[in-house]
């Protein structure tokens, strides 16, 4: 049997397996202290009087490692793309300034030659001309970067306007998680799933392979049994 035939169905069902990044209650229903956005999980766990990590014994020598997810304020969803930091206009201005300085220095040299004055090498003039050329090169480099950033911004805007599978993730918005909880450190393996549910629905068998071919309801049932 060709595994590629099952891939679209597997892709959808593997998303449900993300629920296996378990949400186990960390404590009683009372609100937990909020994460300050800077402290480490270990520091927060100590302040909240919780374990930073837990290990569940699923029986038969199979264990499941969990990490603490702090309560706090977070941005959920996909934020709007950031506008380019470099503009084409600013790059053009730099090129123009460098070009005008270069022309001014060359004009001074030509005037000196036309008046019959002997040309004399000037280190100061050479440095000034080098600076003017450097400004032009800097402007050209920024122009190139501006074009690259504009292309990336246009692609990001196009992706953000996509009305398909992930449209419900937009726009990015602040949320409050009032209760700390524990999440699986790794993807749930087939042996872990079987230890809890008593069956292994995966197509690509392997005790340490991530479990797949599960539905949303089965993922919720798995989490409910762990919570119990």
mmCIF file of C-alpha atoms in Angstrom, residues 91 94-95 133-143:
data_model
loop_
_atom_site.group_PDB
_atom_site.id
_atom_site.type_symbol
_atom_site.label_atom_id
_atom_site.label_comp_id
_atom_site.label_asym_id
_atom_site.label_seq_id
_atom_site.Cartn_x
_atom_site.Cartn_y
_atom_site.Cartn_z
ATOM 1 C CA UNK A 91 18.357 55.161 -0.231
ATOM 2 C CA UNK A 94 21.868 59.008 0.084
ATOM 3 C CA UNK A 95 22.829 58.279 -3.502
ATOM 4 C CA UNK A 133 31.696 57.634 -3.107
ATOM 5 C CA UNK A 134 31.115 55.695 0.094
ATOM 6 C CA UNK A 135 27.808 57.526 0.631
ATOM 7 C CA UNK A 136 26.715 56.529 -2.876
ATOM 8 C CA UNK A 137 27.665 52.889 -2.276
ATOM 9 C CA UNK A 138 25.839 52.955 1.062
ATOM 10 C CA UNK A 139 22.753 54.330 -0.666
ATOM 11 C CA UNK A 140 22.937 51.654 -3.353
ATOM 12 C CA UNK A 141 23.204 48.932 -0.719
ATOM 13 C CA UNK A 142 20.214 50.325 1.169
ATOM 14 C CA UNK A 143 18.248 50.517 -2.079
#
